[in-house]
mmCIF file of C-alpha atoms in Angstrom:
data_model
loop_
_atom_site.group_PDB
_atom_site.id
_atom_site.type_symbol
_atom_site.label_atom_id
_atom_site.label_comp_id
_atom_site.label_asym_id
_atom_site.label_seq_id
_atom_site.Cartn_x
_atom_site.Cartn_y
_atom_site.Cartn_z
ATOM 1 C CA MET A 1 -51.767 -17.234 -52.889
ATOM 2 C CA GLN A 2 -49.294 -15.354 -54.664
ATOM 3 C CA GLY A 3 -50.375 -12.206 -53.503
ATOM 4 C CA LEU A 4 -50.509 -13.614 -49.767
ATOM 5 C CA TYR A 5 -46.714 -14.290 -50.031
ATOM 6 C CA PHE A 6 -45.997 -10.945 -51.714
ATOM 7 C CA SER A 7 -48.058 -8.996 -48.836
ATOM 8 C CA LEU A 8 -46.114 -11.155 -45.958
ATOM 9 C CA PHE A 9 -42.782 -10.641 -47.846
ATOM 10 C CA THR A 10 -43.679 -6.567 -47.941
ATOM 11 C CA PHE A 11 -44.866 -6.465 -44.273
ATOM 12 C CA LEU A 12 -41.761 -8.663 -43.119
ATOM 13 C CA PHE A 13 -39.391 -6.026 -45.239
ATOM 14 C CA SER A 14 -40.968 -3.204 -43.859
ATOM 15 C CA LEU A 15 -40.440 -4.324 -40.053
ATOM 16 C CA GLY A 16 -36.696 -4.780 -41.208
ATOM 17 C CA CYS A 17 -36.357 -1.502 -42.340
ATOM 18 C CA ALA A 18 -37.947 -0.076 -39.334
ATOM 19 C CA GLY A 19 -35.495 -1.699 -36.960
ATOM 20 C CA VAL A 20 -32.594 -0.226 -39.350
ATOM 21 C CA VAL A 21 -34.195 3.378 -39.072
ATOM 22 C CA ALA A 22 -34.459 2.728 -35.357
ATOM 23 C CA ALA A 23 -31.030 1.677 -34.887
ATOM 24 C CA GLN A 24 -29.639 4.630 -37.415
ATOM 25 C CA SER A 25 -31.694 6.998 -35.154
ATOM 26 C CA TYR A 26 -30.698 5.830 -31.894
ATOM 27 C CA PRO A 27 -30.379 7.790 -29.489
ATOM 28 C CA ALA A 28 -32.972 10.831 -29.735
ATOM 29 C CA LYS A 29 -33.200 11.712 -26.523
ATOM 30 C CA PRO A 30 -31.033 11.407 -23.157
ATOM 31 C CA VAL A 31 -30.383 7.944 -21.390
ATOM 32 C CA ARG A 32 -30.754 7.017 -18.110
ATOM 33 C CA LEU A 33 -27.787 4.757 -16.607
ATOM 34 C CA VAL A 34 -29.100 3.354 -13.462
ATOM 35 C CA VAL A 35 -26.783 2.353 -10.607
ATOM 36 C CA PRO A 36 -28.069 0.685 -7.710
ATOM 37 C CA LEU A 37 -26.529 1.314 -4.944
ATOM 38 C CA ALA A 38 -25.160 4.558 -3.137
ATOM 39 C CA PRO A 39 -23.104 7.355 -4.437
ATOM 40 C CA GLY A 40 -19.243 7.402 -3.477
ATOM 41 C CA GLY A 41 -18.850 3.606 -4.300
ATOM 42 C CA PRO A 42 -17.103 1.754 -7.399
ATOM 43 C CA SER A 43 -20.073 1.393 -9.441
ATOM 44 C CA ASP A 44 -21.347 5.020 -8.884
ATOM 45 C CA ILE A 45 -17.366 6.112 -9.618
ATOM 46 C CA LEU A 46 -17.648 3.878 -12.830
ATOM 47 C CA ALA A 47 -20.841 4.795 -13.725
ATOM 48 C CA ARG A 48 -20.115 8.645 -13.781
ATOM 49 C CA SER A 49 -16.740 8.215 -15.600
ATOM 50 C CA MET A 50 -18.511 6.124 -18.376
ATOM 51 C CA GLY A 51 -21.891 8.414 -18.469
ATOM 52 C CA GLN A 52 -19.676 11.460 -19.565
ATOM 53 C CA LYS A 53 -17.756 9.722 -22.170
ATOM 54 C CA LEU A 54 -20.722 8.163 -23.604
ATOM 55 C CA THR A 55 -22.729 11.520 -23.862
ATOM 56 C CA GLU A 56 -19.728 12.113 -26.080
ATOM 57 C CA GLY A 57 -19.898 9.327 -28.342
ATOM 58 C CA LEU A 58 -23.990 9.124 -28.536
ATOM 59 C CA ASN A 59 -24.589 12.569 -28.970
ATOM 60 C CA GLN A 60 -27.038 13.017 -26.060
ATOM 61 C CA THR A 61 -26.562 12.916 -22.464
ATOM 62 C CA VAL A 62 -26.103 9.987 -20.395
ATOM 63 C CA TYR A 63 -27.215 10.694 -16.892
ATOM 64 C CA VAL A 64 -26.742 8.556 -13.719
ATOM 65 C CA GLU A 65 -29.798 8.232 -11.221
ATOM 66 C CA ASN A 66 -28.781 6.184 -7.731
ATOM 67 C CA ARG A 67 -32.005 4.197 -6.999
ATOM 68 C CA THR A 68 -30.677 2.043 -3.741
ATOM 69 C CA GLY A 69 -31.998 -0.397 -1.334
ATOM 70 C CA ALA A 70 -32.712 -3.995 -0.788
ATOM 71 C CA GLY A 71 -28.685 -4.632 -1.790
ATOM 72 C CA GLY A 72 -29.542 -3.611 -5.141
ATOM 73 C CA THR A 73 -32.468 -5.471 -6.256
ATOM 74 C CA ILE A 74 -34.718 -2.195 -6.027
ATOM 75 C CA GLY A 75 -32.711 -0.261 -8.733
ATOM 76 C CA THR A 76 -31.986 -3.696 -10.646
ATOM 77 C CA ASP A 77 -36.021 -3.900 -11.012
ATOM 78 C CA ILE A 78 -36.361 -0.235 -12.042
ATOM 79 C CA ALA A 79 -34.125 -1.437 -14.992
ATOM 80 C CA ALA A 80 -35.407 -4.535 -15.435
ATOM 81 C CA LYS A 81 -38.788 -3.281 -16.069
ATOM 82 C CA ALA A 82 -38.031 0.076 -18.051
ATOM 83 C CA PRO A 83 -38.903 -0.404 -21.714
ATOM 84 C CA PRO A 84 -36.561 -2.234 -23.770
ATOM 85 C CA ASP A 85 -35.345 0.697 -26.138
ATOM 86 C CA GLY A 86 -31.961 1.601 -24.716
ATOM 87 C CA TYR A 87 -32.729 4.501 -23.203
ATOM 88 C CA THR A 88 -32.692 2.782 -19.419
ATOM 89 C CA LEU A 89 -29.141 0.903 -18.551
ATOM 90 C CA LEU A 90 -27.874 -0.547 -15.780
ATOM 91 C CA LEU A 91 -24.646 -0.639 -14.281
ATOM 92 C CA ILE A 92 -23.642 -2.860 -11.612
ATOM 93 C CA ALA A 93 -21.223 -5.451 -9.874
ATOM 94 C CA VAL A 94 -21.167 -8.728 -11.685
ATOM 95 C CA ALA A 95 -20.718 -10.182 -8.106
ATOM 96 C CA THR A 96 -23.965 -8.423 -7.065
ATOM 97 C CA TYR A 97 -26.146 -9.430 -9.798
ATOM 98 C CA THR A 98 -24.976 -12.751 -10.073
ATOM 99 C CA ILE A 99 -25.137 -13.334 -5.551
ATOM 100 C CA ASN A 100 -28.894 -11.990 -5.625
ATOM 101 C CA ALA A 101 -30.118 -14.665 -7.988
ATOM 102 C CA SER A 102 -29.545 -16.865 -5.205
ATOM 103 C CA LEU A 103 -29.571 -14.762 -1.733
ATOM 104 C CA TYR A 104 -33.047 -13.440 -2.335
ATOM 105 C CA PRO A 105 -35.787 -16.301 -2.857
ATOM 106 C CA LYS A 106 -38.263 -13.866 -4.291
ATOM 107 C CA LEU A 107 -36.550 -11.449 -6.503
ATOM 108 C CA PRO A 108 -38.969 -9.184 -7.990
ATOM 109 C CA TYR A 109 -37.363 -9.758 -11.620
ATOM 110 C CA ASP A 110 -36.058 -12.738 -13.452
ATOM 111 C CA PRO A 111 -32.312 -12.605 -13.348
ATOM 112 C CA HIS A 112 -32.102 -15.164 -16.108
ATOM 113 C CA LYS A 113 -33.913 -13.042 -18.823
ATOM 114 C CA ASP A 114 -35.088 -9.954 -17.607
ATOM 115 C CA LEU A 115 -31.470 -8.335 -18.357
ATOM 116 C CA ALA A 116 -28.878 -9.071 -20.664
ATOM 117 C CA PRO A 117 -25.517 -7.502 -20.478
ATOM 118 C CA VAL A 118 -24.128 -5.289 -23.022
ATOM 119 C CA SER A 119 -20.241 -5.745 -21.913
ATOM 120 C CA ILE A 120 -18.218 -6.452 -18.330
ATOM 121 C CA LEU A 121 -16.465 -3.334 -18.445
ATOM 122 C CA ALA A 122 -13.474 -3.865 -15.940
ATOM 123 C CA GLY A 123 -12.265 -5.360 -12.662
ATOM 124 C CA ALA A 124 -10.346 -5.197 -9.928
ATOM 125 C CA PRO A 125 -9.302 -6.696 -6.690
ATOM 126 C CA TYR A 126 -10.485 -6.116 -3.307
ATOM 127 C CA ILE A 127 -8.019 -4.807 -0.667
ATOM 128 C CA LEU A 128 -8.260 -5.843 2.680
ATOM 129 C CA VAL A 129 -8.403 -2.432 4.612
ATOM 130 C CA VAL A 130 -8.251 -1.829 8.318
ATOM 131 C CA HIS A 131 -8.413 1.432 10.374
ATOM 132 C CA PRO A 132 -5.225 3.001 10.970
ATOM 133 C CA ALA A 133 -6.117 2.528 14.908
ATOM 134 C CA LEU A 134 -6.161 -1.034 14.598
ATOM 135 C CA PRO A 135 -3.092 -2.901 15.563
ATOM 136 C CA VAL A 136 -2.691 -4.842 12.867
ATOM 137 C CA ARG A 137 -0.197 -4.517 9.662
ATOM 138 C CA ASN A 138 -0.816 -8.270 8.356
ATOM 139 C CA LEU A 139 -3.558 -10.740 7.812
ATOM 140 C CA LYS A 140 -2.135 -13.159 10.662
ATOM 141 C CA GLU A 141 -2.481 -10.229 12.931
ATOM 142 C CA LEU A 142 -5.669 -9.331 12.118
ATOM 143 C CA ILE A 143 -6.910 -13.376 12.427
ATOM 144 C CA ALA A 144 -5.132 -13.186 16.159
ATOM 145 C CA LEU A 145 -6.678 -9.989 17.195
ATOM 146 C CA ASP A 146 -10.268 -11.570 15.921
ATOM 147 C CA LYS A 147 -9.598 -14.388 17.969
ATOM 148 C CA ARG A 148 -8.395 -12.705 21.280
ATOM 149 C CA ARG A 149 -11.273 -10.522 20.910
ATOM 150 C CA PRO A 150 -14.316 -13.066 19.151
ATOM 151 C CA GLY A 151 -17.554 -11.101 18.137
ATOM 152 C CA GLU A 152 -15.683 -7.767 18.894
ATOM 153 C CA LEU A 153 -14.905 -6.897 15.792
ATOM 154 C CA ASN A 154 -17.100 -5.548 13.038
ATOM 155 C CA TYR A 155 -16.561 -5.373 9.339
ATOM 156 C CA SER A 156 -18.459 -3.077 7.003
ATOM 157 C CA SER A 157 -19.681 -3.802 3.120
ATOM 158 C CA GLY A 158 -22.035 -1.923 0.722
ATOM 159 C CA GLY A 159 -24.617 -4.117 1.289
ATOM 160 C CA THR A 160 -25.722 -7.923 1.962
ATOM 161 C CA GLY A 161 -25.394 -9.615 -0.850
ATOM 162 C CA THR A 162 -22.464 -7.419 -2.609
ATOM 163 C CA GLY A 163 -19.181 -9.204 -3.560
ATOM 164 C CA PRO A 164 -17.250 -8.215 -0.755
ATOM 165 C CA HIS A 165 -19.725 -9.120 1.657
ATOM 166 C CA LEU A 166 -19.698 -12.865 0.335
ATOM 167 C CA ALA A 167 -15.941 -12.703 0.011
ATOM 168 C CA THR A 168 -15.561 -11.582 3.993
ATOM 169 C CA GLU A 169 -17.911 -14.097 4.951
ATOM 170 C CA VAL A 170 -15.449 -17.039 2.942
ATOM 171 C CA LEU A 171 -12.431 -15.400 4.668
ATOM 172 C CA LYS A 172 -14.193 -15.855 7.993
ATOM 173 C CA ALA A 173 -15.437 -19.428 7.001
ATOM 174 C CA ASN A 174 -11.997 -19.998 5.839
ATOM 175 C CA THR A 175 -10.296 -18.592 9.044
ATOM 176 C CA GLY A 176 -12.589 -19.380 12.368
ATOM 177 C CA MET A 177 -12.955 -15.304 12.485
ATOM 178 C CA THR A 178 -16.017 -14.167 14.352
ATOM 179 C CA ALA A 179 -16.249 -10.439 13.092
ATOM 180 C CA VAL A 180 -19.798 -8.955 13.062
ATOM 181 C CA HIS A 181 -21.044 -7.891 9.167
ATOM 182 C CA ILE A 182 -22.049 -4.084 9.487
ATOM 183 C CA ALA A 183 -24.191 -3.529 6.145
ATOM 184 C CA TYR A 184 -24.504 -0.130 4.689
ATOM 185 C CA LYS A 185 -26.571 1.417 1.681
ATOM 186 C CA GLY A 186 -23.308 1.220 -1.008
ATOM 187 C CA ALA A 187 -19.521 0.704 -0.773
ATOM 188 C CA GLY A 188 -19.084 4.489 -0.378
ATOM 189 C CA PRO A 189 -21.046 5.033 3.040
ATOM 190 C CA ALA A 190 -19.192 1.674 4.226
ATOM 191 C CA LEU A 191 -15.908 3.436 3.645
ATOM 192 C CA THR A 192 -16.828 6.836 5.122
ATOM 193 C CA ASP A 193 -17.402 4.757 8.617
ATOM 194 C CA LEU A 194 -14.283 2.692 8.197
ATOM 195 C CA VAL A 195 -12.229 6.202 7.663
ATOM 196 C CA ALA A 196 -13.760 7.085 10.660
ATOM 197 C CA GLY A 197 -13.493 4.516 13.034
ATOM 198 C CA HIS A 198 -16.875 3.304 13.591
ATOM 199 C CA VAL A 199 -16.112 -0.234 12.030
ATOM 200 C CA GLN A 200 -12.633 -1.993 12.325
ATOM 201 C CA PHE A 201 -12.051 -3.282 8.581
ATOM 202 C CA GLN A 202 -13.269 -4.384 5.083
ATOM 203 C CA LEU A 203 -12.907 -6.268 2.122
ATOM 204 C CA ALA A 204 -13.161 -3.071 -0.471
ATOM 205 C CA ASN A 205 -13.261 -2.879 -4.059
ATOM 206 C CA MET A 206 -9.645 -1.155 -5.226
ATOM 207 C CA ILE A 207 -11.627 1.459 -7.171
ATOM 208 C CA ALA A 208 -13.619 3.185 -4.515
ATOM 209 C CA SER A 209 -10.618 2.801 -1.516
ATOM 210 C CA LEU A 210 -7.383 3.277 -3.378
ATOM 211 C CA PRO A 211 -7.582 6.929 -2.382
ATOM 212 C CA PHE A 212 -7.878 6.324 1.189
ATOM 213 C CA VAL A 213 -4.849 3.623 1.017
ATOM 214 C CA LYS A 214 -2.727 6.317 -0.589
ATOM 215 C CA ASN A 215 -3.234 8.876 1.507
ATOM 216 C CA GLY A 216 -2.791 6.925 4.511
ATOM 217 C CA ARG A 217 -6.823 7.378 5.921
ATOM 218 C CA LEU A 218 -6.863 3.496 5.602
ATOM 219 C CA ARG A 219 -4.201 0.670 5.894
ATOM 220 C CA GLY A 220 -4.046 -1.939 3.354
ATOM 221 C CA ILE A 221 -2.740 -5.536 4.433
ATOM 222 C CA ALA A 222 -3.940 -7.408 1.521
ATOM 223 C CA VAL A 223 -5.567 -8.119 -1.531
ATOM 224 C CA SER A 224 -8.158 -10.562 -3.474
ATOM 225 C CA GLY A 225 -6.953 -12.050 -6.586
ATOM 226 C CA SER A 226 -4.162 -14.795 -7.748
ATOM 227 C CA LYS A 227 -1.563 -12.330 -8.177
ATOM 228 C CA ARG A 228 -0.282 -9.125 -6.570
ATOM 229 C CA SER A 229 -1.889 -5.799 -7.891
ATOM 230 C CA ARG A 230 0.091 -3.833 -9.852
ATOM 231 C CA THR A 231 -0.826 -0.779 -8.222
ATOM 232 C CA LEU A 232 -0.087 -1.807 -4.806
ATOM 233 C CA PRO A 233 2.813 -4.589 -5.538
ATOM 234 C CA GLU A 234 3.803 -4.184 -1.847
ATOM 235 C CA LEU A 235 0.825 -6.000 -0.587
ATOM 236 C CA PRO A 236 0.392 -9.923 -0.670
ATOM 237 C CA THR A 237 -2.391 -11.409 -1.712
ATOM 238 C CA ILE A 238 -4.712 -12.992 0.822
ATOM 239 C CA THR A 239 -3.462 -16.640 -0.357
ATOM 240 C CA GLU A 240 0.333 -15.965 -0.212
ATOM 241 C CA SER A 241 -0.734 -14.477 3.798
ATOM 242 C CA GLY A 242 -1.455 -18.331 4.391
ATOM 243 C CA VAL A 243 -5.796 -18.281 3.629
ATOM 244 C CA PRO A 244 -6.245 -20.112 0.371
ATOM 245 C CA GLY A 245 -9.865 -19.704 -1.636
ATOM 246 C CA LEU A 246 -10.248 -16.076 -2.099
ATOM 247 C CA GLU A 247 -9.038 -15.198 -5.549
ATOM 248 C CA GLU A 248 -12.249 -12.904 -6.298
ATOM 249 C CA VAL A 249 -11.951 -9.980 -8.771
ATOM 250 C CA GLY A 250 -15.091 -7.121 -8.604
ATOM 251 C CA GLY A 251 -16.353 -6.729 -12.373
ATOM 252 C CA HIS A 252 -19.040 -4.561 -13.226
ATOM 253 C CA MET A 253 -21.198 -4.760 -16.009
ATOM 254 C CA ILE A 254 -23.726 -2.797 -18.280
ATOM 255 C CA MET A 255 -26.744 -4.094 -18.700
ATOM 256 C CA VAL A 256 -30.234 -3.291 -20.548
ATOM 257 C CA PRO A 257 -33.696 -4.816 -20.091
ATOM 258 C CA GLY A 258 -33.790 -8.287 -21.514
ATOM 259 C CA ALA A 259 -35.657 -7.562 -24.862
ATOM 260 C CA THR A 260 -33.919 -4.651 -26.258
ATOM 261 C CA PRO A 261 -33.162 -5.102 -29.851
ATOM 262 C CA ARG A 262 -29.782 -6.627 -30.751
ATOM 263 C CA ASP A 263 -28.942 -3.782 -33.181
ATOM 264 C CA ILE A 264 -28.975 -1.258 -29.933
ATOM 265 C CA VAL A 265 -27.409 -3.473 -27.806
ATOM 266 C CA ALA A 266 -24.770 -3.892 -30.691
ATOM 267 C CA ARG A 267 -24.337 0.216 -30.880
ATOM 268 C CA LEU A 268 -24.048 0.287 -26.765
ATOM 269 C CA HIS A 269 -21.362 -2.321 -27.026
ATOM 270 C CA GLN A 270 -19.671 -0.290 -30.089
ATOM 271 C CA GLU A 271 -19.716 2.795 -27.840
ATOM 272 C CA LEU A 272 -18.258 1.272 -24.651
ATOM 273 C CA THR A 273 -15.422 -0.412 -26.684
ATOM 274 C CA ARG A 274 -14.664 2.846 -27.931
ATOM 275 C CA VAL A 275 -14.558 4.308 -24.619
ATOM 276 C CA LEU A 276 -12.464 2.062 -22.871
ATOM 277 C CA GLN A 277 -10.059 2.127 -25.473
ATOM 278 C CA GLN A 278 -9.369 5.706 -24.911
ATOM 279 C CA PRO A 279 -5.982 6.101 -23.839
ATOM 280 C CA GLU A 280 -7.258 8.361 -20.635
ATOM 281 C CA VAL A 281 -9.899 6.305 -19.439
ATOM 282 C CA ARG A 282 -7.640 3.047 -19.736
ATOM 283 C CA ALA A 283 -4.565 5.059 -17.787
ATOM 284 C CA ARG A 284 -7.318 6.018 -15.503
ATOM 285 C CA LEU A 285 -9.007 3.116 -14.434
ATOM 286 C CA GLU A 286 -5.510 0.966 -14.712
ATOM 287 C CA GLY A 287 -3.849 3.447 -12.231
ATOM 288 C CA GLU A 288 -6.870 2.533 -9.877
ATOM 289 C CA GLY A 289 -5.992 -1.270 -10.092
ATOM 290 C CA ALA A 290 -8.611 -2.339 -12.824
ATOM 291 C CA GLU A 291 -8.079 -4.439 -15.362
ATOM 292 C CA ILE A 292 -10.054 -3.146 -18.589
ATOM 293 C CA PHE A 293 -12.284 -6.509 -20.037
ATOM 294 C CA GLY A 294 -14.988 -5.275 -22.658
ATOM 295 C CA THR A 295 -16.399 -8.624 -23.103
ATOM 296 C CA SER A 296 -18.897 -9.135 -25.887
ATOM 297 C CA PRO A 297 -22.319 -9.495 -25.262
ATOM 298 C CA GLU A 298 -22.530 -13.059 -25.776
ATOM 299 C CA ARG A 299 -18.996 -13.343 -23.665
ATOM 300 C CA SER A 300 -20.799 -11.499 -20.905
ATOM 301 C CA ALA A 301 -23.783 -13.838 -20.776
ATOM 302 C CA ALA A 302 -21.857 -16.674 -20.608
ATOM 303 C CA VAL A 303 -19.647 -15.285 -17.395
ATOM 304 C CA ILE A 304 -22.909 -14.282 -15.570
ATOM 305 C CA LYS A 305 -24.852 -17.810 -16.187
ATOM 306 C CA SER A 306 -21.374 -19.065 -14.797
ATOM 307 C CA GLU A 307 -21.350 -16.786 -11.927
ATOM 308 C CA ILE A 308 -24.771 -17.756 -10.967
ATOM 309 C CA GLU A 309 -24.033 -21.210 -10.503
ATOM 310 C CA ARG A 310 -21.263 -20.716 -8.510
ATOM 311 C CA MET A 311 -22.234 -18.074 -6.496
ATOM 312 C CA ALA A 312 -25.299 -20.065 -5.559
ATOM 313 C CA LYS A 313 -23.151 -23.280 -4.252
ATOM 314 C CA ILE A 314 -21.402 -20.619 -2.031
ATOM 315 C CA ILE A 315 -24.480 -19.149 -0.359
ATOM 316 C CA LYS A 316 -25.528 -22.569 0.494
ATOM 317 C CA ARG A 317 -22.487 -23.794 2.028
ATOM 318 C CA LEU A 318 -21.885 -20.634 4.065
ATOM 319 C CA GLY A 319 -25.661 -20.454 4.922
ATOM 320 C CA VAL A 320 -25.651 -16.794 3.942
ATOM 321 C CA GLN A 321 -29.241 -14.807 3.904
ATOM 322 C CA ALA A 322 -30.870 -11.533 2.909
ATOM 323 C CA ASN A 323 -31.398 -9.589 6.128
#
């Protein structure tokens, strides 16, 4: 019996040592960072910035792979089914992930188990932007125009189930607006068509839309969130504009397959924290209107659980369905 205990101890000790060695040698090859939406949107912009900086810290190439489709579920499923070895990461908006958990009744992955967060990186409010040709200067005028032309105005989003889409549906429900949703395969294409005048307005993530507002190709009329943006302090919040209930902030997070070893998750979180603390990264994100979070895996998991529950109630109340 004593020999059996000794053998078992030796076996468990060897497993522990193997885990330490694996963590010390990670990463030994390039790391894939999956973005489930099209290039040009906030997720893609943030992924390319973070990928470049992670490459420096991990001493391995971190390359971005855009895998679009089905409101982000295709790319998310690819990441969820990847080997849990730290070589496939997912960068996704918190809203997209938590909304899809209820919006799609038969997801190919379990949003509660198959993926685990490493960190919520940063968050930025949405800007309500209109094409400059639209004769409105504030939210009150947009609502009035929509009511004069019921069902004629179109708004774009990066896809059904994205945070801006659901936030706009909340705005419509709270104001009686009838604007029609035009879904795109990512915020980049949605913004491109808005700039071109093919749609009239959008609730857009600030990271992607701010350059168009600054150069006058889009007109900002309000921001979401509980307070005015430090980047665009002249714009009132949607609540200040007379429509309460829209204090959303669009956060983005990095996730890994659910069974990824904790030591690898810890290493990734350490590197992400290091990147977010770099002065040039902080200055760039804050200049784009974002607030840096860098939450722990445990805190991130708690936020996701809470948001899945909250979004489920909103989706049920609004009756939003996947296209």
